[in-house]
């Protein structure tokens, strides 16, 4: 029995020693690499906006009344000058008749005034001769002269009344003409805000009855671009976008306007960039939300570096002693530098000196690099001893490094 206890104690001791060495052993370190390739890098600025017609006209009314007829509806194609609605013209027709009568009365009063002037001139001439002959007194002559002057003044008043009544007649005819609402442009009705029997009132602000898009085959997107990216947007740059209605189709456009007026929302400053779009197939509708990517830089046949290679930094003490390279540029702390922000844009500064790691004899060795434009998947390698086909370290597996620390360091600054 004693023999078995001794053997058990020895086995337990050996097991404890083996477990201790197993737990305290240095884990095996391995590295994941990615190959440097040559190809095209397209740097973009991403933003969102809404589609609209290039020219949209709001049609209102200049007179008040009840809608009597509607000649168009949603999606109706209209021509310039075409009647699209009619307000009950009864009151306007009556106003025209009344103004016409007032105008005729004013014309008659003018003719009567002219006849009175002729009679007053004859009386004045006769009294003047009689005064010279001494037949009438000076007072009688003065009365005739005053009557002539009054008759001439009455003509002026009658002429003014004619002009006034004529203006009222023209206004009444204009209001009657405005009772028929006509399209100001060729286009398509995209909005109707009235129905037959509805009363519209034209007061200080003209009510909008219809919205007409002049040409839906040519549309535009008003894109809100962040102030950090607006300096990289230029006229005539190409843009691509998608809409939720056609998630698998990419549409194309071109930047035609960069507005300088800032839009400030909750202390966030953005600027409106207008992108023109060809909509010949009429798939796109006004108001659709577009996810736009504006191409701000493009380079072909350049060396492409995976972004993870710049984020990688070995953490093991043994590796730290081996990664120092003579002549390598001083390195920034994690979080320094930038590759163009979270939208995969071009570098906002000049070429940046950084480093990546190659495996030599199973250990990472630092290589100095300078980078250029970037997107979410690739970074341009501007200057380095690396060549097409070289494999750079992107991840460390094992070792004494914590998982979180091994992948979170970002010499690039913003995440890709």
CSV table of C-alpha atoms in Angstrom, one decimal:
chain,number,residue,atom,x,y,z
A,1,UNK,CA,0.0,0.0,0.0
A,2,UNK,CA,2.8,2.3,0.9
A,3,UNK,CA,4.4,1.5,-2.5
A,4,UNK,CA,1.3,2.6,-4.3
A,5,UNK,CA,1.1,5.9,-2.4
A,6,UNK,CA,4.7,6.7,-3.3
A,7,UNK,CA,4.1,6.0,-7.0
A,8,UNK,CA,0.9,8.1,-6.9
A,9,UNK,CA,2.8,11.0,-5.3
A,10,UNK,CA,5.6,10.8,-7.9
A,11,UNK,CA,3.0,10.7,-10.8
A,12,UNK,CA,1.2,13.7,-9.3
A,13,UNK,CA,4.5,15.6,-9.0
A,14,UNK,CA,5.5,14.8,-12.6
A,15,UNK,CA,2.0,15.9,-13.8
A,16,UNK,CA,2.2,19.1,-11.9
A,17,UNK,CA,5.7,19.9,-13.3
A,18,UNK,CA,4.4,19.1,-16.8
A,19,UNK,CA,1.3,21.2,-16.4
A,20,UNK,CA,3.4,24.1,-15.1
A,21,UNK,CA,5.7,24.1,-18.1
A,22,UNK,CA,2.7,23.7,-20.4
A,23,UNK,CA,0.9,26.7,-19.0
A,24,UNK,CA,4.0,28.9,-18.8
A,25,UNK,CA,5.4,28.0,-22.2
A,26,UNK,CA,5.7,30.8,-24.8
A,27,UNK,CA,2.9,30.3,-27.4
A,28,UNK,CA,4.0,29.7,-30.9
A,29,UNK,CA,4.0,32.9,-33.0
A,30,UNK,CA,2.9,32.9,-36.6
A,31,UNK,CA,2.1,35.8,-39.1
A,32,UNK,CA,-0.5,36.3,-41.7
A,33,UNK,CA,0.7,38.0,-44.8
A,34,UNK,CA,-0.8,39.7,-47.9
A,35,UNK,CA,0.7,40.1,-51.4
A,36,UNK,CA,1.5,43.5,-52.9
A,37,UNK,CA,-0.1,43.7,-56.3
A,38,UNK,CA,-0.1,46.2,-59.2
A,39,UNK,CA,-3.4,47.7,-60.4
A,40,UNK,CA,-5.8,50.7,-60.3
A,41,UNK,CA,-6.7,52.7,-57.2
A,42,UNK,CA,-9.7,54.9,-57.3
A,43,UNK,CA,-10.2,57.4,-54.5
A,44,UNK,CA,-13.7,58.6,-53.8
A,45,UNK,CA,-15.7,60.9,-51.6
A,46,UNK,CA,-19.0,59.3,-50.4
A,47,UNK,CA,-22.1,61.3,-49.7
A,48,UNK,CA,-25.9,61.1,-50.0
A,49,UNK,CA,-28.5,63.3,-51.7
A,50,UNK,CA,-31.9,63.4,-53.4
A,51,UNK,CA,-32.8,63.3,-57.0
A,52,UNK,CA,-34.8,66.1,-58.6
A,53,UNK,CA,-35.6,67.4,-62.0
A,54,UNK,CA,-33.1,70.0,-63.3
A,55,UNK,CA,-36.0,72.5,-63.8
A,56,UNK,CA,-39.1,72.2,-61.6
A,57,UNK,CA,-41.8,74.9,-61.9
A,58,UNK,CA,-44.5,75.5,-59.2
A,59,UNK,CA,-47.7,76.6,-60.9
A,60,UNK,CA,-50.1,78.8,-58.9
A,61,UNK,CA,-53.0,81.0,-59.4
A,62,UNK,CA,-53.2,84.8,-59.4
A,63,UNK,CA,-57.0,85.0,-58.8
A,64,UNK,CA,-59.3,83.4,-56.2
A,65,UNK,CA,-62.2,81.2,-56.8
A,66,UNK,CA,-63.6,77.6,-57.0
A,67,UNK,CA,-61.9,75.0,-59.2
A,68,UNK,CA,-64.4,74.1,-61.9
A,69,UNK,CA,-62.4,71.9,-64.2
A,70,UNK,CA,-59.2,69.9,-64.1
A,71,UNK,CA,-57.6,68.9,-67.4
A,72,UNK,CA,-54.5,67.1,-66.2
A,73,UNK,CA,-53.5,64.7,-63.4
A,74,UNK,CA,-50.3,63.1,-62.0
A,75,UNK,CA,-47.8,62.1,-64.7
A,76,UNK,CA,-49.7,64.0,-67.4
A,77,UNK,CA,-47.4,65.4,-70.1
A,78,UNK,CA,-48.2,69.1,-70.9
A,79,UNK,CA,-47.1,71.7,-73.4
A,80,UNK,CA,-46.4,75.3,-72.8
A,81,UNK,CA,-49.6,77.3,-72.8
A,82,UNK,CA,-51.8,74.2,-72.4
A,83,UNK,CA,-54.9,74.7,-70.1
A,84,UNK,CA,-54.4,72.5,-67.0
A,85,UNK,CA,-57.2,73.8,-64.8
A,86,UNK,CA,-60.1,76.3,-64.7
A,87,UNK,CA,-61.5,78.5,-62.0
A,88,UNK,CA,-65.2,79.3,-62.2
A,89,UNK,CA,-65.3,82.3,-64.5
A,90,UNK,CA,-68.8,83.6,-63.7
A,91,UNK,CA,-67.7,86.4,-61.4
A,92,UNK,CA,-64.9,87.4,-63.7
A,93,UNK,CA,-67.2,87.5,-66.7
A,94,UNK,CA,-69.6,89.7,-64.8
A,95,UNK,CA,-66.7,92.0,-63.8
A,96,UNK,CA,-65.7,92.3,-67.5
A,97,UNK,CA,-69.3,93.2,-68.5
A,98,UNK,CA,-69.5,95.8,-65.7
A,99,UNK,CA,-66.1,97.3,-66.6
A,100,UNK,CA,-67.2,97.3,-70.3
A,101,UNK,CA,-70.3,99.3,-69.4
A,102,UNK,CA,-68.3,101.8,-67.3
A,103,UNK,CA,-65.9,102.3,-70.1
A,104,UNK,CA,-68.7,103.0,-72.6
A,105,UNK,CA,-70.3,105.5,-70.1
A,106,UNK,CA,-66.9,107.2,-69.8
A,107,UNK,CA,-66.6,107.4,-73.6
A,108,UNK,CA,-70.1,109.0,-73.8
A,109,UNK,CA,-69.3,111.5,-71.1
A,110,UNK,CA,-66.1,112.5,-73.0
A,111,UNK,CA,-68.1,113.0,-76.2
A,112,UNK,CA,-70.6,115.1,-74.3
A,113,UNK,CA,-67.8,117.2,-72.8
A,114,UNK,CA,-66.4,117.8,-76.3
A,115,UNK,CA,-69.8,119.0,-77.5
A,116,UNK,CA,-70.1,121.4,-74.5
A,117,UNK,CA,-66.7,122.8,-75.4
A,118,UNK,CA,-67.8,123.5,-79.0
A,119,UNK,CA,-70.9,125.3,-77.8
A,120,UNK,CA,-68.9,127.3,-75.2
A,121,UNK,CA,-66.4,128.4,-77.9
A,122,UNK,CA,-69.2,129.6,-80.1
A,123,UNK,CA,-70.8,131.5,-77.2
A,124,UNK,CA,-67.4,133.0,-76.2
A,125,UNK,CA,-66.7,134.2,-79.8
A,126,UNK,CA,-70.2,135.8,-80.1
A,127,UNK,CA,-70.0,137.6,-76.8
A,128,UNK,CA,-66.6,138.8,-77.6
A,129,UNK,CA,-68.0,140.5,-80.8
A,130,UNK,CA,-70.9,141.9,-78.9
A,131,UNK,CA,-68.6,143.2,-76.2
A,132,UNK,CA,-66.6,145.1,-78.8
A,133,UNK,CA,-69.8,146.5,-80.2
A,134,UNK,CA,-70.9,147.6,-76.7
A,135,UNK,CA,-74.0,145.5,-76.8
A,136,UNK,CA,-73.2,143.4,-73.7
A,137,UNK,CA,-71.4,144.2,-70.5
A,138,UNK,CA,-68.0,143.0,-69.4
A,139,UNK,CA,-69.7,140.7,-66.8
A,140,UNK,CA,-71.6,138.8,-69.5
A,141,UNK,CA,-68.4,138.3,-71.4
A,142,UNK,CA,-66.6,137.0,-68.3
A,143,UNK,CA,-69.4,134.5,-67.8
A,144,UNK,CA,-69.0,133.2,-71.3
A,145,UNK,CA,-65.2,132.9,-70.9
A,146,UNK,CA,-65.5,131.0,-67.6
A,147,UNK,CA,-68.0,128.6,-69.2
A,148,UNK,CA,-65.5,127.9,-71.9
A,149,UNK,CA,-62.7,127.2,-69.5
A,150,UNK,CA,-64.9,124.9,-67.4
A,151,UNK,CA,-65.9,122.9,-70.5
A,152,UNK,CA,-62.3,122.4,-71.4
A,153,UNK,CA,-61.5,121.2,-67.9
A,154,UNK,CA,-64.5,118.8,-68.1
A,155,UNK,CA,-62.9,117.2,-71.2
A,156,UNK,CA,-59.7,116.5,-69.2
A,157,UNK,CA,-61.8,114.9,-66.4
A,158,UNK,CA,-63.8,112.9,-69.0
A,159,UNK,CA,-60.5,111.7,-70.6
A,160,UNK,CA,-59.2,110.6,-67.2
A,161,UNK,CA,-62.4,108.7,-66.5
A,162,UNK,CA,-62.1,107.0,-69.8
A,163,UNK,CA,-58.5,105.9,-69.0
A,164,UNK,CA,-59.6,104.7,-65.6
A,165,UNK,CA,-62.5,102.7,-66.8
A,166,UNK,CA,-60.3,101.3,-69.6
A,167,UNK,CA,-57.7,100.1,-67.1
A,168,UNK,CA,-60.5,98.5,-65.0
A,169,UNK,CA,-61.7,96.8,-68.1
A,170,UNK,CA,-58.3,95.4,-68.9
A,171,UNK,CA,-57.8,94.2,-65.4
A,172,UNK,CA,-61.2,92.4,-65.5
A,173,UNK,CA,-60.3,90.8,-68.8
A,174,UNK,CA,-56.9,89.8,-67.3
A,175,UNK,CA,-58.5,88.2,-64.3
A,176,UNK,CA,-60.9,86.3,-66.6
A,177,UNK,CA,-57.9,85.1,-68.6
A,178,UNK,CA,-56.2,84.0,-65.4
A,179,UNK,CA,-59.2,81.9,-64.4
A,180,UNK,CA,-57.9,79.4,-66.9
A,181,UNK,CA,-54.6,78.1,-65.5
A,182,UNK,CA,-52.0,77.2,-68.1
A,183,UNK,CA,-48.7,75.4,-68.1
A,184,UNK,CA,-45.7,77.8,-68.3
A,185,UNK,CA,-43.4,75.1,-69.7
A,186,UNK,CA,-43.3,71.8,-71.5
A,187,UNK,CA,-43.0,68.9,-69.0
A,188,UNK,CA,-44.6,66.3,-66.8
A,189,UNK,CA,-47.0,67.0,-63.9
A,190,UNK,CA,-45.4,65.5,-60.8
A,191,UNK,CA,-47.7,67.0,-58.1
A,192,UNK,CA,-51.3,68.2,-58.0
A,193,UNK,CA,-52.6,69.9,-54.8
A,194,UNK,CA,-56.2,70.7,-55.8
A,195,UNK,CA,-59.5,68.9,-56.8
A,196,UNK,CA,-62.7,70.0,-58.5
A,197,UNK,CA,-64.8,72.1,-56.2
A,198,UNK,CA,-61.9,73.3,-54.0
A,199,UNK,CA,-61.7,77.0,-53.3
A,200,UNK,CA,-58.3,78.6,-53.8
A,201,UNK,CA,-57.4,82.0,-52.5
A,202,UNK,CA,-54.7,84.2,-54.0
A,203,UNK,CA,-53.6,86.6,-51.3
A,204,UNK,CA,-50.1,87.8,-50.4
A,205,UNK,CA,-48.6,84.4,-51.3
A,206,UNK,CA,-49.6,82.6,-54.5
A,207,UNK,CA,-50.8,79.0,-53.6
A,208,UNK,CA,-49.1,76.1,-55.4
A,209,UNK,CA,-51.6,74.1,-57.4
A,210,UNK,CA,-49.3,72.0,-59.6
A,211,UNK,CA,-45.6,71.1,-59.8
A,212,UNK,CA,-44.3,70.5,-63.3
A,213,UNK,CA,-40.9,68.9,-64.0
A,214,UNK,CA,-39.7,70.4,-67.3
A,215,UNK,CA,-37.6,67.4,-68.4
A,216,UNK,CA,-37.3,64.1,-66.5
A,217,UNK,CA,-34.8,62.7,-68.9
A,218,UNK,CA,-32.2,65.0,-67.3
A,219,UNK,CA,-32.1,65.0,-63.5
A,220,UNK,CA,-29.7,66.2,-60.8
A,221,UNK,CA,-28.7,65.2,-57.3
A,222,UNK,CA,-28.0,67.8,-54.6
A,223,UNK,CA,-25.3,66.0,-52.5
A,224,UNK,CA,-24.3,67.2,-49.0
A,225,UNK,CA,-20.5,67.0,-48.8
A,226,UNK,CA,-18.7,67.3,-45.4
A,227,UNK,CA,-16.4,70.4,-45.0
A,228,UNK,CA,-13.4,68.0,-44.6
A,229,UNK,CA,-13.9,66.7,-48.1
A,230,UNK,CA,-15.2,69.7,-50.1
A,231,UNK,CA,-11.7,70.8,-51.1
A,232,UNK,CA,-11.2,67.6,-53.0
A,233,UNK,CA,-14.4,68.1,-55.1
A,234,UNK,CA,-13.8,69.7,-58.5
A,235,UNK,CA,-16.1,70.6,-61.4
A,236,UNK,CA,-16.5,67.9,-64.1
A,237,UNK,CA,-15.4,65.1,-61.8
A,238,UNK,CA,-17.2,61.8,-62.5
A,239,UNK,CA,-19.6,60.4,-60.0
A,240,UNK,CA,-21.5,57.1,-59.6
A,241,UNK,CA,-24.5,56.3,-57.4
A,242,UNK,CA,-27.0,53.8,-56.5
A,243,UNK,CA,-30.7,54.0,-55.4
A,244,UNK,CA,-32.7,51.7,-53.2
A,245,UNK,CA,-35.1,50.9,-56.0
A,246,UNK,CA,-32.2,49.4,-58.2
A,247,UNK,CA,-29.6,48.2,-55.6
A,248,UNK,CA,-27.7,46.1,-58.2
A,249,UNK,CA,-27.5,48.9,-60.8
A,250,UNK,CA,-24.9,51.7,-60.8
A,251,UNK,CA,-25.8,55.0,-62.4
A,252,UNK,CA,-23.3,57.6,-63.5
A,253,UNK,CA,-23.2,61.4,-63.5
A,254,UNK,CA,-20.9,64.5,-63.4
A,255,UNK,CA,-20.3,67.3,-61.0
A,256,UNK,CA,-21.6,70.5,-62.5
A,257,UNK,CA,-21.9,72.9,-59.5
A,258,UNK,CA,-20.2,73.4,-56.1
A,259,UNK,CA,-22.2,75.8,-54.0
A,260,UNK,CA,-20.3,78.1,-51.6
A,261,UNK,CA,-23.2,78.6,-49.1
A,262,UNK,CA,-22.6,76.5,-46.0
A,263,UNK,CA,-25.4,74.4,-44.5
A,264,UNK,CA,-25.0,74.1,-40.7
A,265,UNK,CA,-26.9,71.4,-38.9
A,266,UNK,CA,-26.2,70.7,-35.3
A,267,UNK,CA,-22.7,72.3,-35.7
A,268,UNK,CA,-21.9,70.1,-38.7
A,269,UNK,CA,-21.0,72.1,-41.8
A,270,UNK,CA,-21.8,70.7,-45.2
A,271,UNK,CA,-21.8,72.1,-48.7
A,272,UNK,CA,-24.2,71.3,-51.6
A,273,UNK,CA,-22.6,69.7,-54.7
A,274,UNK,CA,-24.9,69.3,-57.8
A,275,UNK,CA,-24.4,66.2,-59.9
A,276,UNK,CA,-26.1,66.0,-63.3
A,277,UNK,CA,-27.6,62.6,-64.3
A,278,UNK,CA,-28.8,61.2,-67.6
A,279,UNK,CA,-32.3,59.6,-67.1
A,280,UNK,CA,-33.1,58.7,-70.7
A,281,UNK,CA,-34.7,55.4,-69.6
A,282,UNK,CA,-36.9,57.3,-67.0
A,283,UNK,CA,-36.0,54.7,-64.2
A,284,UNK,CA,-35.1,57.4,-61.7
A,285,UNK,CA,-37.9,59.4,-60.0
A,286,UNK,CA,-37.7,62.8,-58.2
A,287,UNK,CA,-37.1,62.5,-54.5
A,288,UNK,CA,-35.2,59.2,-54.6
A,289,UNK,CA,-32.3,58.9,-52.2
A,290,UNK,CA,-28.9,58.4,-53.9
A,291,UNK,CA,-25.7,57.1,-52.4
A,292,UNK,CA,-23.1,59.0,-54.4
A,293,UNK,CA,-19.4,58.4,-54.8
A,294,UNK,CA,-17.4,61.2,-56.5
A,295,UNK,CA,-14.2,60.1,-58.0
A,296,UNK,CA,-11.6,62.6,-56.7
A,297,UNK,CA,-8.4,60.7,-57.8
A,298,UNK,CA,-7.5,57.7,-59.9
A,299,UNK,CA,-4.1,56.1,-60.7
A,300,UNK,CA,-3.5,53.1,-62.9
A,301,UNK,CA,-0.7,50.4,-62.7
A,302,UNK,CA,0.5,51.4,-59.3
A,303,UNK,CA,1.6,49.1,-56.4
A,304,UNK,CA,-1.3,48.5,-54.1
A,305,UNK,CA,-0.6,48.0,-50.4
A,306,UNK,CA,-3.3,46.4,-48.1
A,307,UNK,CA,-4.4,48.9,-45.4
A,308,UNK,CA,-3.9,46.2,-42.7
A,309,UNK,CA,-0.2,46.2,-43.4
A,310,UNK,CA,0.2,49.8,-42.2
A,311,UNK,CA,-2.0,49.1,-39.1
A,312,UNK,CA,0.2,46.1,-38.1
A,313,UNK,CA,2.8,46.5,-35.4
A,314,UNK,CA,4.5,43.5,-33.6
A,315,UNK,CA,4.0,43.5,-29.9
A,316,UNK,CA,6.4,40.8,-28.7
A,317,UNK,CA,9.6,42.0,-27.0
A,318,UNK,CA,11.5,39.6,-29.1
A,319,UNK,CA,10.1,41.1,-32.2
A,320,UNK,CA,10.5,44.7,-31.1
A,321,UNK,CA,14.3,44.1,-30.8
A,322,UNK,CA,14.4,42.8,-34.4
A,323,UNK,CA,12.2,45.4,-36.2
A,324,UNK,CA,14.6,48.3,-36.0
A,325,UNK,CA,16.0,49.1,-39.4
A,326,UNK,CA,19.0,51.4,-39.9
A,327,UNK,CA,18.0,54.5,-41.9
A,328,UNK,CA,14.3,53.9,-41.4
A,329,UNK,CA,12.3,57.1,-40.8
A,330,UNK,CA,11.1,57.9,-37.3
A,331,UNK,CA,7.7,56.3,-36.8
A,332,UNK,CA,4.6,58.0,-35.5
A,333,UNK,CA,2.6,56.7,-32.6
A,334,UNK,CA,-0.5,54.9,-33.3
A,335,UNK,CA,-3.3,57.3,-34.3
A,336,UNK,CA,-1.0,59.6,-36.2
A,337,UNK,CA,-1.1,60.2,-39.9
A,338,UNK,CA,-4.1,59.9,-42.3
A,339,UNK,CA,-4.9,58.1,-45.5
A,340,UNK,CA,-7.8,60.2,-46.5
A,341,UNK,CA,-10.4,59.7,-43.8
A,342,UNK,CA,-13.2,57.2,-43.3
A,343,UNK,CA,-14.4,57.6,-46.8
A,344,UNK,CA,-11.4,56.2,-48.5
A,345,UNK,CA,-10.3,59.5,-50.1
A,346,UNK,CA,-6.9,60.7,-51.2
A,347,UNK,CA,-4.3,61.8,-48.7
A,348,UNK,CA,-5.0,65.3,-47.5
A,349,UNK,CA,-1.3,66.1,-47.0
A,350,UNK,CA,1.8,65.2,-48.9
A,351,UNK,CA,3.4,61.8,-49.1
A,352,UNK,CA,3.7,60.2,-45.6
A,353,UNK,CA,6.6,58.2,-44.3
A,354,UNK,CA,5.5,55.0,-42.6
A,355,UNK,CA,6.6,51.4,-42.4
A,356,UNK,CA,5.4,47.9,-43.1
A,357,UNK,CA,6.9,44.5,-42.1
A,358,UNK,CA,8.4,41.7,-44.2
A,359,UNK,CA,9.1,38.2,-42.9
A,360,UNK,CA,12.8,37.3,-42.9
A,361,UNK,CA,13.7,34.0,-41.2
A,362,UNK,CA,10.3,33.9,-39.6
A,363,UNK,CA,10.7,37.4,-38.0
A,364,UNK,CA,9.0,40.7,-39.0
A,365,UNK,CA,11.5,43.2,-40.4
A,366,UNK,CA,10.4,46.9,-40.9
A,367,UNK,CA,10.6,48.5,-44.3
A,368,UNK,CA,10.1,52.2,-44.8
A,369,UNK,CA,7.4,53.2,-47.3
A,370,UNK,CA,5.7,56.4,-48.6
A,371,UNK,CA,2.0,56.2,-49.5
A,372,UNK,CA,-0.3,58.2,-51.8
A,373,UNK,CA,-4.0,58.0,-52.5
A,374,UNK,CA,-6.1,55.4,-50.9
A,375,UNK,CA,-9.5,53.8,-50.8
A,376,UNK,CA,-11.1,51.2,-48.5
A,377,UNK,CA,-9.2,48.3,-49.9
A,378,UNK,CA,-5.9,49.6,-51.2
A,379,UNK,CA,-3.2,52.2,-50.6
A,380,UNK,CA,-0.9,53.5,-53.3
A,381,UNK,CA,2.8,52.7,-52.6
A,382,UNK,CA,4.6,55.7,-53.8
A,383,UNK,CA,8.2,55.0,-52.7
A,384,UNK,CA,9.7,51.9,-51.2
A,385,UNK,CA,12.1,49.0,-51.8
A,386,UNK,CA,9.1,46.7,-52.1
A,387,UNK,CA,8.1,45.3,-55.4
A,388,UNK,CA,5.2,43.5,-57.0
A,389,UNK,CA,4.6,40.1,-55.4
A,390,UNK,CA,6.3,40.8,-52.1
A,391,UNK,CA,4.3,39.7,-49.1
A,392,UNK,CA,3.8,42.0,-46.1
A,393,UNK,CA,2.6,41.1,-42.6
A,394,UNK,CA,-0.9,42.1,-41.9
A,395,UNK,CA,-1.6,40.1,-38.6
A,396,UNK,CA,0.2,38.4,-35.8
A,397,UNK,CA,-1.2,35.1,-34.5
A,398,UNK,CA,-0.1,33.8,-31.1
A,399,UNK,CA,2.7,35.2,-29.0
A,400,UNK,CA,2.1,37.1,-25.8
A,401,UNK,CA,0.1,39.9,-27.5
A,402,UNK,CA,-3.5,40.4,-26.6
A,403,UNK,CA,-5.9,40.0,-29.5
A,404,UNK,CA,-7.3,43.5,-29.0
A,405,UNK,CA,-4.0,45.2,-28.9
A,406,UNK,CA,-2.6,43.3,-31.9
A,407,UNK,CA,-5.2,44.7,-34.3
A,408,UNK,CA,-6.3,48.0,-33.0
A,409,UNK,CA,-3.1,50.1,-33.5
A,410,UNK,CA,-3.6,52.4,-36.5
A,411,UNK,CA,-0.6,54.4,-37.8
A,412,UNK,CA,-3.0,55.5,-40.5
A,413,UNK,CA,-5.2,57.4,-38.1
A,414,UNK,CA,-8.8,56.9,-39.2
A,415,UNK,CA,-10.0,53.3,-39.9
A,416,UNK,CA,-10.6,52.1,-43.4
